[in-house]
């Protein structure tokens, strides 16, 4: 795709910093809101007792695995839309957005049917007590049966971010979360004239809130945002060529998330061998990580959008500059969080549990995790930059191999020298610098080669 005569002038450093931060902070805020919502939902369900928590938790464990893969499919739409915006081709950007939404519906219908029918067999894998399994199946059936809305929501948000608008998805998420909390409280316990559905009320509340968010996002895209509109001229018939283009980028990103999620699931099995306190400390450490990763995720998504736009404009050097700025910000933020985690590890663990045995078991591991944060910051942003350039295969290989290598090393360390969670997370500290270096070198070569 050739550069156009009316291509914009190169961005100065100050403007570039503003664009990077302007794209990143709404993503950070959106993910923080989602994390907070998960905590609130758990507290609401907790009022029904341990059986309800266990049942919903088993279904959510499956859904988190699936959601990580489905959300990654939005990468394909985001990258292609960003490249079309960079090439000053709004008609192509609008057609990509329209086709992405169409295919999200077509692909998710069989997923919804299959997920609904297989909810029972999937939940049975956990070997739960009958009362717990029943709740898990009911929750998963509602969530899987309504997965069409979830997939379309991911795609709509990805399209807007690719167009350089991460603020709208954040605002929509904020509104949907408020609605979700109110509906969950009402549908779980039967307030304000609504039926008391028990634990499954949380699933219905989440679906209704997501449906509202999707309607709002579709409305924004219909009116148009940053040159992208699905309401203009163009066909609403499915286009296989566009589907292949989106999936060619999105499927490796989704497979990467599946491998990473599977590796962390295997890691939990490894830690479970160490006893209940170690497993509890491990899960608390993950809660802390979910917050510390937010800056890396935000700046990584900003790098994807800006590098994609630079590729479309045939100015990959500008994308390289944006990636450098995003990497510096991510390393600075995550290093600051790392310092807090290292210094206040016991106090951080006490925020999640009052069990001193769990705190003692987890403090050393959390400090090791803190040391890995700068390397993970580099990985988040440089892999995001590679995706923006249309290369999702390399992050798949590095992350897939690296994460499983770390899990294998953790198992070997525990079996040979012991050390508890310190050895588990030391394995990741050993592997992560190499993963960060590989991502950084590959993107630098991409910039040097001109995209």
XYZ file of C-alpha atoms in Angstrom:
451
model
C 0.000 0.000 0.000
C 1.621 3.229 -1.104
C 1.994 6.383 0.936
C -0.519 9.089 0.142
C 0.302 12.638 -0.846
C -1.552 14.093 2.120
C 0.322 12.021 4.717
C 0.746 13.897 7.989
C 4.004 15.499 9.004
C 6.326 13.497 11.292
C 5.458 13.725 14.973
C 7.740 15.607 17.344
C 8.869 13.954 20.587
C 6.378 15.767 22.831
C 3.430 14.913 20.569
C 4.569 11.301 20.390
C 4.726 11.043 24.184
C 1.229 12.505 24.460
C -0.146 10.028 21.934
C 1.459 7.051 23.671
C 0.217 8.070 27.099
C -3.177 9.137 25.729
C -3.723 5.627 24.336
C -2.231 3.756 27.292
C -3.897 5.304 30.324
C -7.499 4.483 29.304
C -6.465 0.852 28.712
C -4.843 0.757 32.149
C -7.994 2.260 33.659
C -10.264 -0.150 31.775
C -8.331 -3.212 32.938
C -8.246 -1.895 36.491
C -12.026 -1.515 36.405
C -12.399 -5.076 35.129
C -10.150 -6.359 37.924
C -12.114 -4.370 40.494
C -15.386 -5.690 39.085
C -14.167 -9.268 39.500
C -13.389 -8.585 43.148
C -16.821 -7.032 43.763
C -18.616 -9.896 42.011
C -16.727 -12.378 44.166
C -17.742 -10.505 47.322
C -21.406 -10.502 46.241
C -21.417 -14.230 45.508
C -19.516 -14.873 48.754
C -22.631 -13.820 50.650
C -24.249 -17.080 49.509
C -21.577 -19.274 51.086
C -18.580 -21.407 50.187
C -20.512 -23.701 47.822
C -21.542 -20.738 45.675
C -18.007 -19.335 45.582
C -16.543 -22.706 44.606
C -19.157 -23.299 41.899
C -18.826 -19.885 40.296
C -15.038 -20.034 40.686
C -14.798 -23.308 38.765
C -16.813 -21.865 35.874
C -14.780 -18.648 35.885
C -11.536 -20.608 35.717
C -12.724 -22.096 32.425
C -14.058 -18.751 31.188
C -10.823 -16.873 31.970
C -8.988 -19.382 29.810
C -11.478 -18.918 26.979
C -11.672 -15.134 27.335
C -7.895 -14.774 27.040
C -8.065 -16.508 23.653
C -11.175 -14.703 22.397
C -9.881 -11.258 23.356
C -6.654 -11.927 21.472
C -8.658 -12.434 18.251
C -9.442 -8.713 18.470
C -5.743 -8.092 17.810
C -6.259 -8.913 14.137
C -8.996 -6.316 13.751
C -7.079 -3.695 15.745
C -3.886 -4.090 13.718
C -5.577 -4.009 10.293
C -7.728 -1.006 11.223
C -4.649 0.810 12.575
C -2.767 0.158 9.344
C -5.712 1.428 7.275
C -5.898 4.583 9.413
C -2.166 5.126 8.958
C -2.567 4.733 5.201
C -5.353 7.357 5.209
C -7.868 4.812 3.894
C -11.040 5.335 5.984
C -13.218 3.271 3.622
C -11.026 0.211 4.154
C -10.930 0.874 7.901
C -14.729 1.041 8.033
C -15.096 -2.116 5.952
C -12.637 -3.954 8.218
C -14.609 -2.876 11.273
C -17.891 -3.975 9.698
C -16.543 -7.332 8.567
C -14.880 -7.967 11.933
C -18.212 -7.561 13.715
C -20.018 -9.750 11.182
C -17.482 -12.553 11.522
C -17.412 -12.254 15.312
C -21.094 -13.175 15.313
C -20.759 -15.976 12.749
C -17.776 -17.582 14.495
C -19.166 -17.287 18.009
C -22.571 -18.908 17.307
C -21.159 -22.473 17.057
C -18.909 -21.673 20.033
C -21.972 -20.661 22.058
C -23.897 -23.810 21.122
C -20.951 -26.115 21.769
C -20.049 -24.395 25.041
C -23.613 -24.614 26.321
C -23.910 -28.316 25.505
C -20.472 -29.206 26.893
C -20.697 -27.190 30.120
C -21.493 -30.303 32.165
C -18.605 -32.450 30.887
C -16.139 -29.554 31.220
C -17.092 -28.773 34.825
C -16.992 -32.491 35.683
C -13.235 -32.432 35.005
C -12.740 -30.583 38.315
C -14.245 -33.478 40.301
C -16.476 -31.182 42.359
C -19.148 -32.082 44.850
C -22.614 -32.312 43.213
C -23.929 -29.048 44.705
C -20.807 -27.151 43.631
C -20.794 -28.722 40.149
C -24.451 -27.822 39.617
C -23.755 -24.142 40.245
C -20.673 -24.255 38.020
C -22.629 -25.797 35.138
C -25.488 -23.283 35.442
C -23.073 -20.338 35.493
C -21.091 -21.633 32.525
C -24.221 -22.366 30.485
C -25.386 -18.758 30.791
C -21.943 -17.373 30.006
C -21.289 -19.676 27.043
C -24.824 -19.305 25.720
C -24.317 -15.544 25.511
C -20.715 -15.617 24.265
C -21.769 -13.938 20.987
C -22.050 -10.641 22.847
C -18.690 -11.156 24.543
C -16.808 -11.796 21.280
C -18.445 -8.850 19.489
C -17.592 -6.614 22.459
C -13.921 -7.597 22.263
C -13.877 -6.945 18.517
C -15.617 -3.552 18.845
C -13.148 -2.417 21.502
C -10.222 -3.657 19.425
C -11.435 -1.744 16.353
C -11.698 1.504 18.316
C -8.232 1.075 19.822
C -6.832 0.366 16.380
C -8.378 3.666 15.286
C -6.521 5.375 18.141
C -9.493 5.677 20.508
C -8.952 3.797 23.776
C -10.936 6.327 25.829
C -14.370 5.276 24.550
C -13.920 1.570 25.450
C -12.802 2.645 28.932
C -15.838 4.891 29.472
C -18.187 2.212 28.158
C -16.560 -0.360 30.435
C -16.918 1.963 33.421
C -20.648 2.416 32.763
C -21.168 -1.311 32.123
C -19.383 -2.167 35.376
C -21.661 0.113 37.395
C -24.688 -1.517 35.753
C -23.195 -4.953 36.353
C -22.736 -4.377 40.087
C -26.321 -3.120 40.487
C -27.779 -5.977 38.461
C -25.644 -8.610 40.196
C -26.756 -7.411 43.634
C -30.386 -7.398 42.499
C -30.410 -10.697 40.585
C -28.387 -12.674 43.120
C -30.505 -11.671 46.118
C -33.802 -10.662 44.471
C -33.916 -6.919 45.182
C -35.858 -4.112 43.435
C -38.533 -6.469 42.136
C -36.104 -8.722 40.246
C -36.038 -12.503 40.766
C -33.546 -14.020 43.197
C -31.473 -16.232 40.899
C -28.690 -17.014 43.338
C -25.120 -17.460 41.971
C -26.289 -17.641 38.348
C -27.691 -14.122 38.774
C -24.118 -12.883 38.573
C -23.750 -14.478 35.121
C -26.975 -12.889 33.857
C -25.920 -9.502 35.242
C -22.592 -9.739 33.426
C -24.335 -10.651 30.163
C -26.816 -7.761 30.376
C -24.064 -5.273 31.224
C -21.941 -6.519 28.316
C -24.937 -6.288 25.970
C -25.371 -2.640 26.967
C -21.658 -2.001 26.408
C -21.840 -3.623 22.958
C -24.817 -1.476 21.927
C -22.911 1.648 22.978
C -19.763 0.622 21.098
C -21.731 -0.256 17.953
C -23.470 3.119 18.209
C -20.106 4.881 18.360
C -18.789 2.907 15.400
C -21.957 3.591 13.412
C -21.535 7.330 13.859
C -17.815 7.040 13.223
C -14.709 7.662 15.295
C -11.301 8.844 14.035
C -12.291 8.104 10.449
C -13.703 4.625 11.133
C -17.431 4.121 10.548
C -19.537 1.020 9.977
C -22.528 3.105 8.937
C -21.209 4.208 5.564
C -21.176 2.485 2.199
C -20.119 -1.129 2.191
C -21.471 -4.651 2.205
C -22.787 -6.429 5.273
C -22.313 -9.792 3.550
C -19.470 -11.907 4.983
C -16.167 -11.507 3.125
C -13.884 -14.544 3.426
C -10.836 -12.545 2.326
C -11.199 -10.132 5.231
C -11.815 -13.021 7.640
C -8.568 -14.668 6.547
C -6.641 -11.418 7.005
C -8.011 -10.876 10.510
C -7.512 -14.489 11.577
C -4.001 -14.638 10.117
C -2.983 -12.026 12.686
C -5.452 -12.869 15.444
C -5.126 -16.665 15.652
C -1.409 -16.682 16.622
C -2.167 -14.051 19.278
C -5.031 -16.209 20.575
C -2.872 -19.337 20.553
C -0.211 -17.430 22.486
C -2.752 -16.615 25.200
C -3.907 -20.246 25.302
C -0.319 -21.440 25.796
C 0.355 -18.840 28.493
C -2.899 -19.602 30.320
C -2.220 -23.335 30.074
C 1.289 -22.848 31.433
C 0.061 -20.924 34.465
C -2.581 -23.611 35.054
C 0.193 -26.223 34.991
C 2.223 -24.020 37.342
C -0.670 -24.049 39.818
C -0.609 -27.850 39.704
C 3.122 -27.792 40.442
C 2.625 -25.434 43.388
C -0.303 -27.514 44.689
C 2.216 -30.262 45.441
C 3.765 -27.963 48.045
C 0.659 -27.799 50.239
C -2.384 -25.637 50.887
C -0.510 -22.626 52.310
C 1.830 -22.482 49.319
C -1.064 -22.737 46.854
C -2.975 -19.984 48.659
C 0.147 -17.776 48.692
C 0.645 -18.491 44.997
C -2.894 -17.326 44.166
C -2.484 -14.200 46.278
C 0.725 -13.455 44.396
C -1.253 -13.724 41.159
C -3.714 -11.142 42.482
C -0.827 -8.751 43.055
C 0.511 -9.513 39.571
C -2.844 -8.735 37.957
C -2.457 -5.151 39.200
C 1.264 -4.791 38.496
C 0.788 -5.932 34.873
C -1.694 -3.127 34.088
C 0.898 -0.543 32.923
C 2.636 -3.107 30.702
C -0.644 -4.178 29.108
C -1.713 -0.563 28.561
C 1.514 0.587 26.949
C 1.704 -2.650 24.938
C -1.719 -1.972 23.398
C -0.705 1.631 22.711
C 2.393 0.347 20.898
C 0.244 -2.022 18.804
C -2.006 0.812 17.621
C 0.744 3.344 16.931
C 3.071 0.885 15.208
C 0.140 -0.340 13.107
C -0.644 3.220 12.038
C 3.014 3.855 11.221
C 3.140 0.722 9.057
C 0.059 1.870 7.160
C 1.667 5.273 6.615
C 4.912 3.546 5.541
C 6.798 5.297 8.346
C 7.845 2.387 10.550
C 10.562 4.539 12.110
C 7.841 6.599 13.763
C 6.373 3.382 15.164
C 9.801 2.447 16.471
C 10.003 5.792 18.269
C 6.527 5.248 19.762
C 7.558 1.782 20.948
C 10.653 3.232 22.642
C 8.558 5.800 24.478
C 6.026 3.151 25.502
C 8.802 0.828 26.708
C 10.396 3.551 28.841
C 7.040 4.403 30.438
C 6.180 0.742 31.054
C 9.569 -0.048 32.584
C 9.369 3.044 34.812
C 5.859 2.278 36.069
C 6.369 -1.440 36.560
C 9.750 -0.872 38.240
C 8.091 1.512 40.691
C 5.446 -1.118 41.450
C 8.227 -3.701 41.758
C 9.985 -1.587 44.376
C 6.777 -1.404 46.413
C 6.186 -5.148 46.096
C 9.754 -5.890 47.164
C 9.776 -3.565 50.161
C 6.236 -4.206 51.369
C 5.764 -7.856 50.348
C 4.294 -9.014 53.703
C 1.967 -6.002 53.871
C 0.762 -6.611 50.294
C -0.036 -10.231 51.126
C -1.895 -9.099 54.252
C -4.238 -7.086 51.985
C -5.534 -10.391 50.613
C -5.284 -12.707 53.610
C -4.891 -12.634 57.382
C -3.373 -16.140 57.479
C 0.205 -15.668 58.710
C 1.274 -19.032 57.275
C 0.196 -17.893 53.808
C 1.954 -14.539 54.239
C 5.176 -16.226 55.340
C 5.019 -18.674 52.449
C 4.412 -15.990 49.848
C 6.644 -13.075 50.841
C 9.876 -14.446 49.351
C 8.113 -15.444 46.140
C 6.526 -12.015 45.765
C 9.941 -10.373 46.139
C 11.340 -12.581 43.369
C 8.358 -11.635 41.186
C 9.168 -7.970 41.786
C 12.659 -8.393 40.329
C 11.170 -9.705 37.061
C 8.848 -6.736 36.509
C 11.175 -4.584 34.331
C 11.795 -7.495 31.972
C 8.076 -8.207 31.689
C 7.508 -4.523 30.901
C 9.863 -4.812 27.924
C 8.123 -8.019 26.799
C 4.646 -6.492 26.981
C 5.534 -3.457 24.874
C 7.903 -5.030 22.353
C 5.510 -7.918 21.672
C 2.715 -5.345 21.259
C 4.890 -3.431 18.802
C 5.549 -6.597 16.796
C 1.815 -7.278 16.623
C 1.266 -3.752 15.339
C 3.699 -4.566 12.539
C 1.558 -7.601 11.728
C 3.951 -10.137 13.263
C 2.065 -12.257 15.809
C 4.010 -15.451 15.082
C 7.240 -14.378 16.792
C 5.575 -13.359 20.097
C 3.717 -16.686 19.950
C 6.974 -18.627 19.677
C 8.887 -16.670 22.301
C 6.063 -16.515 24.841
C 4.889 -20.063 24.225
C 8.343 -21.624 24.534
C 9.549 -19.265 27.250
C 6.593 -19.638 29.600
C 6.594 -23.444 29.404
C 10.368 -23.501 29.842
C 9.916 -21.481 33.038
C 7.251 -23.883 34.315
C 9.512 -26.865 33.593
C 12.433 -25.148 35.322
C 10.236 -24.341 38.335
C 9.279 -28.002 38.626
C 12.939 -29.047 38.374
C 14.043 -26.552 41.031
C 11.346 -27.662 43.464
C 12.180 -31.324 42.955
C 15.939 -30.821 43.363
C 16.643 -27.934 45.752
C 13.167 -27.128 47.116
C 12.741 -23.508 48.130
C 8.974 -23.155 47.791
C 7.585 -20.171 45.895
C 10.996 -18.516 45.789
C 12.218 -21.316 43.503
C 9.006 -21.232 41.455
C 9.309 -17.557 40.627
C 13.102 -17.689 40.351
C 12.528 -19.837 37.263
C 10.607 -16.963 35.669
C 13.282 -14.475 36.724
C 15.884 -16.636 34.960
C 13.898 -16.962 31.709
C 12.297 -13.496 31.400
C 15.477 -11.489 30.506
C 16.082 -13.738 27.490
C 12.444 -13.423 26.386
C 12.602 -9.629 26.697
C 15.864 -9.479 24.734
C 14.472 -11.629 21.915
C 11.348 -9.457 21.575
C 13.399 -6.258 21.609
C 15.924 -7.490 19.023
C 13.221 -8.757 16.663
C 11.296 -5.490 16.677
C 14.491 -3.481 16.211
C 15.247 -5.576 13.136
C 11.683 -5.027 11.910
C 12.179 -1.259 12.141
C 15.575 -1.479 10.443
C 14.054 -3.518 7.608
C 11.328 -0.928 7.098
C 8.362 -2.959 8.428
